[in-house]
Amino acid sequence: MPHEDFADLTLFITGPTWLRPEVRRAGMLPEFGHRDSEGNKRFVPIFEHLRTLARVGEGWDVMLFNGSGSTALEAAIRSLVADGETVLNVSVGAFGDLFHKMAVLNGKKAVQLKFEPGRAIDLERMEQALVEHRPAVVTLTQNETSTGVCNDVETACALARKHGALPVVDGVSLFGGADARIPESNPAMYVTSPQKALGLHAGFGIAFVSAEALDKAARVRNRGHSSDILNQLNTARKSQTLTTPNCGLANQMAVQLDYIVNVEGVENRYRRHAVMRDMVQAWAARQSGFELFAQEGFRSPTLTTLRPPQGMSVADLKKIKEAVRARGYLFDPGYGKLNADLEAKGLRPVFRIGHMGDITPEMLTGYLDALGEILAAR
Ligand SMILES: *Cc1c(COP(=O)(O)O)cnc(C)c1O
C-alpha cells in the first residue's frame, strides 16, 4: 500500500481535526482486553476526565457509545421519546435538521422549528412552538457546525422546562473547546464527539445522562439494544463500553484527556479557543469584501463562517481549497448543502475556518497568512 502518498495536511476543517504528534503516537500503544484490568487503566481515567470537563457530579452517568456523535444523538431520541409524545426539533442548520431526521426515521411524532441559516434560536418563536405543540422532549444544537452559530442553550433549556419538556442538547463541536455549561443548562442528556474540539479521531458518541433521563427511558418502549441508555448503564457504571471499543482510539483518548485536564488545563484550553475566534474575526475585518456570517453575539469559539466577496462562487472556493492544499493545509469550502441552497437563491456561499481541538494561535496565524496571500493573488 503506497501510504507515502497520504498527504500530511494540517486540517483547518471543522472535524475531523488536526491531531497532536503525541496523540498520533498514542495510536501505537498496545491493544488490550476491554473487560480486563488493562482496559480499566484506560477507561477509568477517560470517564473521570470527561466528568471533569463536563463539570457533572454524582447525579449523572457518562456513556461512551461505539459509533459517533450521531449514534448517541439517535440513542437520545430512541430512549427519551415515548409513543404518542411529540418531540420538538429546534434547528438553526444542518445538524439541527439531522436531529429531526433521526426522530422522523425512528417513527417518532416530530415537529421541526427552523431558523434562517446564520441566525441563532429566537426564544420567542421557540416559546410559541412549545405552547402550540406541547412537546415532551425538545432537541437543541449548541454549536451549529454548518453555520458557526453558538446558541444560548442555557436559556433555551430553561424555556423548554418551563413548558414541561425535557431538553436534549447536541454539544458536538463545542465540548472541549469551551465550557459546555451542562450543570447550568441541566439538559436531560448532552451528547458530543471526540473528533471535534477534543482533538481526537472519531469513533465514540459521548453522552452525559441525567437521572431524569434514566427515569424517562423506563417509560419508553422499543429503545433498541445499543441505542438504549438503560442497556448501556451497567457497563457505563463500570467505566466500560457496551460493545467492543476501538482500542487505538481508547489509548489516544486516555493520553489526550490527561493532557487536556492535567497539562494544558481546561481554562487555558477554553481561553485559547476564544483567542483564535478573535484572531479570525480580526483577520476577516482586514480582508476587503469578507463578512462574518453568524449572528453577532452568537459566534462560535471553535469555528468561524465567512461570506466571501460578491462574485466568488462555490467553484471559486473549491479552487482556493486546492491552492491552500499546495501549502500543506486542508481548507473548508463550506457546508455543501447550505452552499447549494444559498447559490440556488442567488446568494453568496459561506466558507468555514475550523479553529478547534489542538490548533494553536501560531498555527492559525500561519494558515491565515497563507490564505490571505492566496486570496490576494486571485
Ligand atoms: C459533527 C457533528 C455531528 C455529527 O457527529 P458525528 O460524530 O459525525 O456523528 C452532530 N452535530 C454537530 C453539531 C456536529 O458538528
GROMACS .gro file of C-alpha atoms and ligand atoms in nm:
model
  393
    1MET     CA    1   0.000   0.000   0.000
    2PRO     CA    2   0.166   0.328  -0.104
    3HIS     CA    3   0.092   0.514   0.218
    4GLU     CA    4   0.379   0.752   0.142
    5ASP     CA    5   0.122   0.911  -0.089
    6PHE     CA    6  -0.104   1.006   0.204
    7ALA     CA    7  -0.058   1.380   0.245
    8ASP     CA    8   0.016   1.509   0.594
    9LEU     CA    9  -0.211   1.815   0.580
   10THR     CA   10  -0.287   2.039   0.874
   11LEU     CA   11  -0.666   2.026   0.894
   12PHE     CA   12  -0.846   2.358   0.929
   13ILE     CA   13  -1.181   2.194   0.862
   14THR     CA   14  -1.450   2.156   1.127
   15GLY     CA   15  -1.385   1.791   1.209
   16PRO     CA   16  -1.204   1.569   1.198
   17THR     CA   17  -0.933   1.789   1.341
   18TRP     CA   18  -0.554   1.800   1.344
   19LEU     CA   19  -0.400   1.560   1.597
   20ARG     CA   20  -0.104   1.645   1.818
   21PRO     CA   21   0.201   1.425   1.749
   22GLU     CA   22   0.167   1.272   2.097
   23VAL     CA   23  -0.191   1.169   2.015
   24ARG     CA   24  -0.082   1.017   1.686
   25ARG     CA   25   0.190   0.819   1.865
   26ALA     CA   26  -0.060   0.701   2.128
   27GLY     CA   27  -0.234   0.516   1.843
   28MET     CA   28   0.065   0.277   1.854
   29LEU     CA   29   0.011   0.179   2.220
   30PRO     CA   30  -0.080  -0.185   2.290
   31GLU     CA   31  -0.422  -0.330   2.223
   32PHE     CA   32  -0.594  -0.463   2.535
   33GLY     CA   33  -0.894  -0.659   2.661
   34HIS     CA   34  -1.184  -0.425   2.726
   35ARG     CA   35  -1.313  -0.625   3.025
   36ASP     CA   36  -0.962  -0.668   3.166
   37SER     CA   37  -0.774  -0.460   3.424
   38GLU     CA   38  -0.573  -0.316   3.131
   39GLY     CA   39  -0.897  -0.176   2.994
   40ASN     CA   40  -0.963  -0.007   3.329
   41LYS     CA   41  -0.627   0.167   3.309
   42ARG     CA   42  -0.751   0.349   3.000
   43PHE     CA   43  -1.123   0.387   3.061
   44VAL     CA   44  -1.144   0.476   3.431
   45PRO     CA   45  -0.943   0.797   3.377
   46ILE     CA   46  -1.125   0.862   3.046
   47PHE     CA   47  -1.462   0.859   3.222
   48GLU     CA   48  -1.326   1.069   3.511
   49HIS     CA   49  -1.173   1.332   3.282
   50LEU     CA   50  -1.495   1.355   3.081
   51ARG     CA   51  -1.678   1.426   3.408
   52THR     CA   52  -1.424   1.696   3.493
   53LEU     CA   53  -1.470   1.862   3.153
   54ALA     CA   54  -1.850   1.843   3.181
   55ARG     CA   55  -1.844   1.952   3.549
   56VAL     CA   56  -2.110   1.692   3.627
   57GLY     CA   57  -2.146   1.530   3.967
   58GLU     CA   58  -2.296   1.215   4.113
   59GLY     CA   59  -2.641   1.251   3.959
   60TRP     CA   60  -2.504   1.197   3.609
   61ASP     CA   61  -2.386   0.895   3.415
   62VAL     CA   62  -2.121   0.914   3.144
   63MET     CA   63  -2.168   0.679   2.847
   64LEU     CA   64  -1.943   0.601   2.552
   65PHE     CA   65  -2.136   0.465   2.255
   66ASN     CA   66  -1.940   0.288   1.985
   67GLY     CA   67  -2.011   0.474   1.665
   68SER     CA   68  -2.001   0.852   1.656
   69GLY     CA   69  -2.183   1.151   1.797
   70SER     CA   70  -2.480   1.067   1.575
   71THR     CA   71  -2.509   0.726   1.742
   72ALA     CA   72  -2.556   0.892   2.081
   73LEU     CA   73  -2.798   1.153   1.939
   74GLU     CA   74  -3.009   0.871   1.799
   75ALA     CA   75  -2.992   0.691   2.135
   76ALA     CA   76  -3.136   1.004   2.299
   77ILE     CA   77  -3.429   1.004   2.057
   78ARG     CA   78  -3.494   0.632   2.095
   79SER     CA   79  -3.460   0.632   2.473
   80LEU     CA   80  -3.646   0.952   2.559
   81VAL     CA   81  -3.940   0.998   2.322
   82ALA     CA   82  -4.237   0.771   2.401
   83ASP     CA   83  -4.513   0.663   2.163
   84GLY     CA   84  -4.776   0.930   2.120
   85GLU     CA   85  -4.549   1.206   2.252
   86THR     CA   86  -4.418   1.492   2.041
   87VAL     CA   87  -4.053   1.584   2.007
   88LEU     CA   88  -3.976   1.941   1.900
   89ASN     CA   89  -3.654   1.964   1.699
   90VAL     CA   90  -3.521   2.319   1.710
   91SER     CA   91  -3.287   2.373   1.416
   92VAL     CA   92  -3.054   2.655   1.316
   93GLY     CA   93  -2.882   2.450   1.045
   94ALA     CA   94  -2.781   2.113   0.905
   95PHE     CA   95  -2.711   1.942   1.237
   96GLY     CA   96  -3.040   2.059   1.386
   97ASP     CA   97  -3.206   1.917   1.073
   98LEU     CA   98  -3.021   1.590   1.129
   99PHE     CA   99  -3.173   1.555   1.476
  100HIS     CA  100  -3.519   1.599   1.324
  101LYS     CA  101  -3.446   1.343   1.053
  102MET     CA  102  -3.344   1.091   1.321
  103ALA     CA  103  -3.670   1.147   1.507
  104VAL     CA  104  -3.877   1.102   1.190
  105LEU     CA  105  -3.688   0.792   1.075
  106ASN     CA  106  -3.735   0.635   1.417
  107GLY     CA  107  -4.110   0.677   1.383
  108LYS     CA  108  -4.142   0.950   1.646
  109LYS     CA  109  -4.402   1.223   1.623
  110ALA     CA  110  -4.166   1.508   1.540
  111VAL     CA  111  -4.216   1.879   1.474
  112GLN     CA  112  -3.934   2.093   1.343
  113LEU     CA  113  -3.881   2.460   1.427
  114LYS     CA  114  -3.633   2.604   1.181
  115PHE     CA  115  -3.444   2.933   1.179
  116GLU     CA  116  -3.266   3.105   0.892
  117PRO     CA  117  -2.905   2.989   0.838
  118GLY     CA  118  -2.670   3.216   1.032
  119ARG     CA  119  -2.932   3.306   1.292
  120ALA     CA  120  -2.946   3.176   1.649
  121ILE     CA  121  -3.260   3.037   1.815
  122ASP     CA  122  -3.526   3.305   1.856
  123LEU     CA  123  -3.659   3.227   2.203
  124GLU     CA  124  -3.992   3.399   2.144
  125ARG     CA  125  -4.066   3.177   1.846
  126MET     CA  126  -3.943   2.876   2.037
  127GLU     CA  127  -4.188   2.957   2.316
  128GLN     CA  128  -4.475   2.985   2.066
  129ALA     CA  129  -4.385   2.640   1.933
  130LEU     CA  130  -4.375   2.497   2.286
  131VAL     CA  131  -4.723   2.635   2.356
  132GLU     CA  132  -4.859   2.515   2.023
  133HIS     CA  133  -4.713   2.162   2.013
  134ARG     CA  134  -4.674   2.074   2.384
  135PRO     CA  135  -4.368   1.854   2.320
  136ALA     CA  136  -4.240   1.605   2.578
  137VAL     CA  137  -3.882   1.641   2.450
  138VAL     CA  138  -3.701   1.931   2.282
  139THR     CA  139  -3.376   1.887   2.090
  140LEU     CA  140  -3.127   2.174   2.068
  141THR     CA  141  -2.796   2.226   1.889
  142GLN     CA  142  -2.541   2.408   2.100
  143ASN     CA  143  -2.283   2.485   1.829
  144GLU     CA  144  -2.424   2.457   1.477
  145THR     CA  145  -2.121   2.349   1.277
  146SER     CA  146  -2.277   2.423   0.937
  147THR     CA  147  -2.332   2.794   1.015
  148GLY     CA  148  -2.093   2.877   1.301
  149VAL     CA  149  -2.377   2.980   1.533
  150CYS     CA  150  -2.342   2.906   1.903
  151ASN     CA  151  -2.684   2.908   2.068
  152ASP     CA  152  -2.761   3.008   2.424
  153VAL     CA  153  -2.874   2.660   2.525
  154GLU     CA  154  -2.884   2.753   2.889
  155THR     CA  155  -3.181   2.984   2.831
  156ALA     CA  156  -3.337   2.751   2.573
  157CYS     CA  157  -3.322   2.454   2.814
  158ALA     CA  158  -3.486   2.663   3.087
  159LEU     CA  159  -3.759   2.764   2.843
  160ALA     CA  160  -3.824   2.401   2.743
  161ARG     CA  161  -3.853   2.306   3.109
  162LYS     CA  162  -4.088   2.596   3.183
  163HIS     CA  163  -4.323   2.426   2.935
  164GLY     CA  164  -4.276   2.079   3.081
  165ALA     CA  165  -4.043   1.940   2.813
  166LEU     CA  166  -3.715   1.754   2.863
  167PRO     CA  167  -3.431   1.930   2.678
  168VAL     CA  168  -3.162   1.728   2.495
  169VAL     CA  169  -2.850   1.905   2.372
  170ASP     CA  170  -2.622   1.824   2.079
  171GLY     CA  171  -2.290   1.961   2.201
  172VAL     CA  172  -2.075   1.808   1.927
  173SER     CA  173  -1.808   2.059   1.804
  174LEU     CA  174  -1.822   2.273   2.119
  175PHE     CA  175  -1.735   2.032   2.401
  176GLY     CA  176  -1.363   2.051   2.477
  177GLY     CA  177  -1.328   2.396   2.316
  178ALA     CA  178  -1.543   2.598   2.552
  179ASP     CA  179  -1.732   2.547   2.875
  180ALA     CA  180  -2.040   2.345   2.777
  181ARG     CA  181  -2.231   2.480   3.081
  182ILE     CA  182  -2.400   2.146   3.140
  183PRO     CA  183  -2.487   2.188   3.511
  184GLU     CA  184  -2.630   2.537   3.443
  185SER     CA  185  -2.831   2.423   3.138
  186ASN     CA  186  -2.937   2.098   3.304
  187PRO     CA  187  -3.038   1.906   2.990
  188ALA     CA  188  -3.176   1.554   3.034
  189MET     CA  189  -2.895   1.436   2.808
  190TYR     CA  190  -2.592   1.606   2.650
  191VAL     CA  191  -2.408   1.447   2.357
  192THR     CA  192  -2.069   1.510   2.199
  193SER     CA  193  -1.793   1.353   1.985
  194PRO     CA  194  -1.416   1.314   2.016
  195GLN     CA  195  -1.315   1.429   1.667
  196LYS     CA  196  -1.403   1.795   1.704
  197ALA     CA  197  -1.287   2.019   1.988
  198LEU     CA  198  -1.136   1.729   2.186
  199GLY     CA  199  -0.871   1.676   1.918
  200LEU     CA  200  -0.910   1.301   1.866
  201HIS     CA  201  -1.021   1.058   1.597
  202ALA     CA  202  -1.393   0.981   1.561
  203GLY     CA  203  -1.527   0.653   1.699
  204PHE     CA  204  -1.734   0.723   2.008
  205GLY     CA  205  -2.055   0.907   2.086
  206ILE     CA  206  -2.002   1.064   2.428
  207ALA     CA  207  -2.311   1.120   2.641
  208PHE     CA  208  -2.382   1.275   2.979
  209VAL     CA  209  -2.707   1.125   3.100
  210SER     CA  210  -2.911   1.262   3.390
  211ALA     CA  211  -3.103   1.050   3.640
  212GLU     CA  212  -3.416   1.209   3.499
  213ALA     CA  213  -3.334   1.067   3.154
  214LEU     CA  214  -3.297   0.718   3.303
  215ASP     CA  215  -3.639   0.751   3.470
  216LYS     CA  216  -3.794   0.866   3.146
  217ALA     CA  217  -3.637   0.583   2.942
  218ALA     CA  218  -3.804   0.328   3.169
  219ARG     CA  219  -4.137   0.457   3.031
  220VAL     CA  220  -4.035   0.440   2.662
  221ARG     CA  221  -4.088   0.126   2.455
  222ASN     CA  222  -3.865  -0.016   2.178
  223ARG     CA  223  -3.543   0.156   2.274
  224GLY     CA  224  -3.335  -0.096   2.080
  225HIS     CA  225  -3.012  -0.255   2.207
  226SER     CA  226  -2.710  -0.029   2.176
  227SER     CA  227  -2.938   0.276   2.141
  228ASP     CA  228  -3.090   0.213   2.485
  229ILE     CA  229  -2.945   0.425   2.765
  230LEU     CA  230  -3.073   0.177   3.024
  231ASN     CA  231  -2.897  -0.108   2.845
  232GLN     CA  232  -2.578   0.100   2.837
  233LEU     CA  233  -2.595   0.172   3.208
  234ASN     CA  234  -2.436  -0.139   3.363
  235THR     CA  235  -2.119  -0.124   3.157
  236ALA     CA  236  -2.105   0.258   3.173
  237ARG     CA  237  -2.106   0.241   3.554
  238LYS     CA  238  -1.801   0.013   3.530
  239SER     CA  239  -1.631   0.270   3.301
  240GLN     CA  240  -1.673   0.033   3.008
  241THR     CA  241  -1.845   0.033   2.669
  242LEU     CA  242  -2.141  -0.196   2.599
  243THR     CA  243  -1.982  -0.335   2.282
  244THR     CA  244  -1.616  -0.374   2.184
  245PRO     CA  245  -1.441  -0.036   2.168
  246ASN     CA  246  -1.173   0.082   1.928
  247CYS     CA  247  -0.861   0.015   2.141
  248GLY     CA  248  -0.647   0.252   1.935
  249LEU     CA  249  -0.885   0.539   1.997
  250ALA     CA  250  -0.916   0.448   2.366
  251ASN     CA  251  -0.537   0.466   2.403
  252GLN     CA  252  -0.531   0.802   2.231
  253MET     CA  253  -0.823   0.931   2.433
  254ALA     CA  254  -0.662   0.832   2.763
  255VAL     CA  255  -0.347   1.024   2.664
  256GLN     CA  256  -0.533   1.325   2.523
  257LEU     CA  257  -0.781   1.375   2.807
  258ASP     CA  258  -0.497   1.355   3.059
  259TYR     CA  259  -0.315   1.623   2.856
  260ILE     CA  260  -0.625   1.847   2.844
  261VAL     CA  261  -0.702   1.823   3.214
  262ASN     CA  262  -0.354   1.795   3.367
  263VAL     CA  263  -0.112   1.956   3.122
  264GLU     CA  264  -0.280   2.227   2.916
  265GLY     CA  265  -0.553   2.290   3.172
  266VAL     CA  266  -0.920   2.325   3.093
  267GLU     CA  267  -0.939   2.703   3.141
  268ASN     CA  268  -0.630   2.759   2.924
  269ARG     CA  269  -0.783   2.545   2.654
  270TYR     CA  270  -1.105   2.746   2.653
  271ARG     CA  271  -0.909   3.073   2.652
  272ARG     CA  272  -0.702   2.955   2.354
  273HIS     CA  273  -1.019   2.888   2.156
  274ALA     CA  274  -1.164   3.232   2.239
  275VAL     CA  275  -0.835   3.393   2.130
  276MET     CA  276  -0.848   3.208   1.798
  277ARG     CA  277  -1.206   3.318   1.734
  278ASP     CA  278  -1.099   3.679   1.789
  279MET     CA  279  -0.798   3.630   1.560
  280VAL     CA  280  -1.013   3.505   1.273
  281GLN     CA  281  -1.260   3.789   1.321
  282ALA     CA  282  -0.977   4.044   1.314
  283TRP     CA  283  -0.831   3.878   1.002
  284ALA     CA  284  -1.172   3.885   0.831
  285ALA     CA  285  -1.206   4.256   0.903
  286ARG     CA  286  -0.875   4.315   0.716
  287GLN     CA  287  -0.990   4.127   0.401
  288SER     CA  288  -1.191   4.351   0.176
  289GLY     CA  289  -1.540   4.229   0.098
  290PHE     CA  290  -1.546   3.944   0.351
  291GLU     CA  291  -1.826   3.931   0.606
  292LEU     CA  292  -1.887   3.725   0.915
  293PHE     CA  293  -2.189   3.502   0.858
  294ALA     CA  294  -2.310   3.405   1.205
  295GLN     CA  295  -2.530   3.640   1.404
  296GLU     CA  296  -2.336   3.878   1.626
  297GLY     CA  297  -2.330   3.770   1.988
  298PHE     CA  298  -2.372   3.403   1.887
  299ARG     CA  299  -2.040   3.336   1.710
  300SER     CA  300  -1.878   3.002   1.779
  301PRO     CA  301  -1.546   2.977   1.965
  302THR     CA  302  -1.449   2.666   1.763
  303LEU     CA  303  -1.522   2.764   1.403
  304THR     CA  304  -1.588   3.082   1.207
  305THR     CA  305  -1.809   3.113   0.898
  306LEU     CA  306  -1.737   3.379   0.638
  307ARG     CA  307  -1.904   3.513   0.328
  308PRO     CA  308  -1.651   3.584   0.053
  309PRO     CA  309  -1.676   3.899  -0.162
  310GLN     CA  310  -1.954   3.933  -0.416
  311GLY     CA  311  -1.895   3.723  -0.725
  312MET     CA  312  -1.700   3.445  -0.553
  313SER     CA  313  -1.876   3.114  -0.617
  314VAL     CA  314  -1.859   2.766  -0.465
  315ALA     CA  315  -1.644   2.668  -0.764
  316ASP     CA  316  -1.402   2.950  -0.675
  317LEU     CA  317  -1.388   2.830  -0.314
  318LYS     CA  318  -1.302   2.483  -0.437
  319LYS     CA  319  -1.014   2.628  -0.642
  320ILE     CA  320  -0.894   2.811  -0.332
  321LYS     CA  321  -0.909   2.482  -0.146
  322GLU     CA  322  -0.660   2.329  -0.393
  323ALA     CA  323  -0.426   2.629  -0.373
  324VAL     CA  324  -0.435   2.606   0.006
  325ARG     CA  325  -0.367   2.231  -0.011
  326ALA     CA  326  -0.045   2.305  -0.200
  327ARG     CA  327   0.065   2.498   0.113
  328GLY     CA  328   0.005   2.192   0.335
  329TYR     CA  329  -0.337   2.280   0.473
  330LEU     CA  330  -0.690   2.150   0.428
  331PHE     CA  331  -0.934   2.437   0.364
  332ASP     CA  332  -1.306   2.407   0.433
  333PRO     CA  333  -1.512   2.545   0.141
  334GLY     CA  334  -1.834   2.539   0.348
  335TYR     CA  335  -2.118   2.302   0.424
  336GLY     CA  336  -2.223   2.152   0.089
  337LYS     CA  337  -2.599   2.159   0.126
  338LEU     CA  338  -2.606   2.508   0.277
  339ASN     CA  339  -2.400   2.644  -0.013
  340ALA     CA  340  -2.615   2.466  -0.272
  341ASP     CA  341  -2.925   2.627  -0.113
  342LEU     CA  342  -2.761   2.972  -0.096
  343GLU     CA  343  -2.644   2.959  -0.458
  344ALA     CA  344  -2.988   2.845  -0.575
  345LYS     CA  345  -3.126   3.165  -0.417
  346GLY     CA  346  -2.858   3.376  -0.585
  347LEU     CA  347  -2.683   3.438  -0.253
  348ARG     CA  348  -2.311   3.423  -0.175
  349PRO     CA  349  -2.176   3.094  -0.038
  350VAL     CA  350  -2.025   3.055   0.309
  351PHE     CA  351  -1.688   2.901   0.391
  352ARG     CA  352  -1.558   2.791   0.728
  353ILE     CA  353  -1.239   2.812   0.927
  354GLY     CA  354  -1.220   2.542   1.192
  355HIS     CA  355  -1.007   2.652   1.489
  356MET     CA  356  -1.080   2.373   1.728
  357GLY     CA  357  -0.901   2.098   1.913
  358ASP     CA  358  -0.528   2.149   1.943
  359ILE     CA  359  -0.476   2.410   1.673
  360THR     CA  360  -0.261   2.685   1.827
  361PRO     CA  361  -0.275   3.060   1.764
  362GLU     CA  362   0.069   3.027   1.595
  363MET     CA  363  -0.063   2.760   1.358
  364LEU     CA  364  -0.370   2.971   1.288
  365THR     CA  365  -0.151   3.273   1.207
  366GLY     CA  366   0.040   3.064   0.953
  367TYR     CA  367  -0.284   2.944   0.800
  368LEU     CA  368  -0.447   3.288   0.780
  369ASP     CA  369  -0.129   3.434   0.625
  370ALA     CA  370  -0.127   3.162   0.358
  371LEU     CA  371  -0.499   3.203   0.292
  372GLY     CA  372  -0.464   3.582   0.275
  373GLU     CA  373  -0.183   3.553   0.018
  374ILE     CA  374  -0.382   3.312  -0.197
  375LEU     CA  375  -0.689   3.537  -0.185
  376ALA     CA  376  -0.482   3.848  -0.266
  377ALA     CA  377  -0.325   3.676  -0.569
  378ARG     CA  378  -0.661   3.595  -0.730
  379LIG     C1  379  -2.015   1.665   1.354
  379LIG     C2  380  -2.145   1.696   1.418
  379LIG     C3  381  -2.243   1.598   1.438
  379LIG     C4  382  -2.225   1.457   1.390
  379LIG     O1  383  -2.131   1.396   1.472
  379LIG     P1  384  -2.063   1.258   1.424
  379LIG     O2  385  -1.965   1.232   1.533
  379LIG     O3  386  -2.003   1.286   1.290
  379LIG     O4  387  -2.172   1.158   1.416
  379LIG     C5  388  -2.360   1.633   1.503
  379LIG     N1  389  -2.380   1.758   1.545
  379LIG     C6  390  -2.290   1.856   1.528
  379LIG     C7  391  -2.319   1.991   1.578
  379LIG     C8  392  -2.169   1.828   1.463
  379LIG     O5  393  -2.077   1.923   1.445
   0.00000   0.00000   0.00000
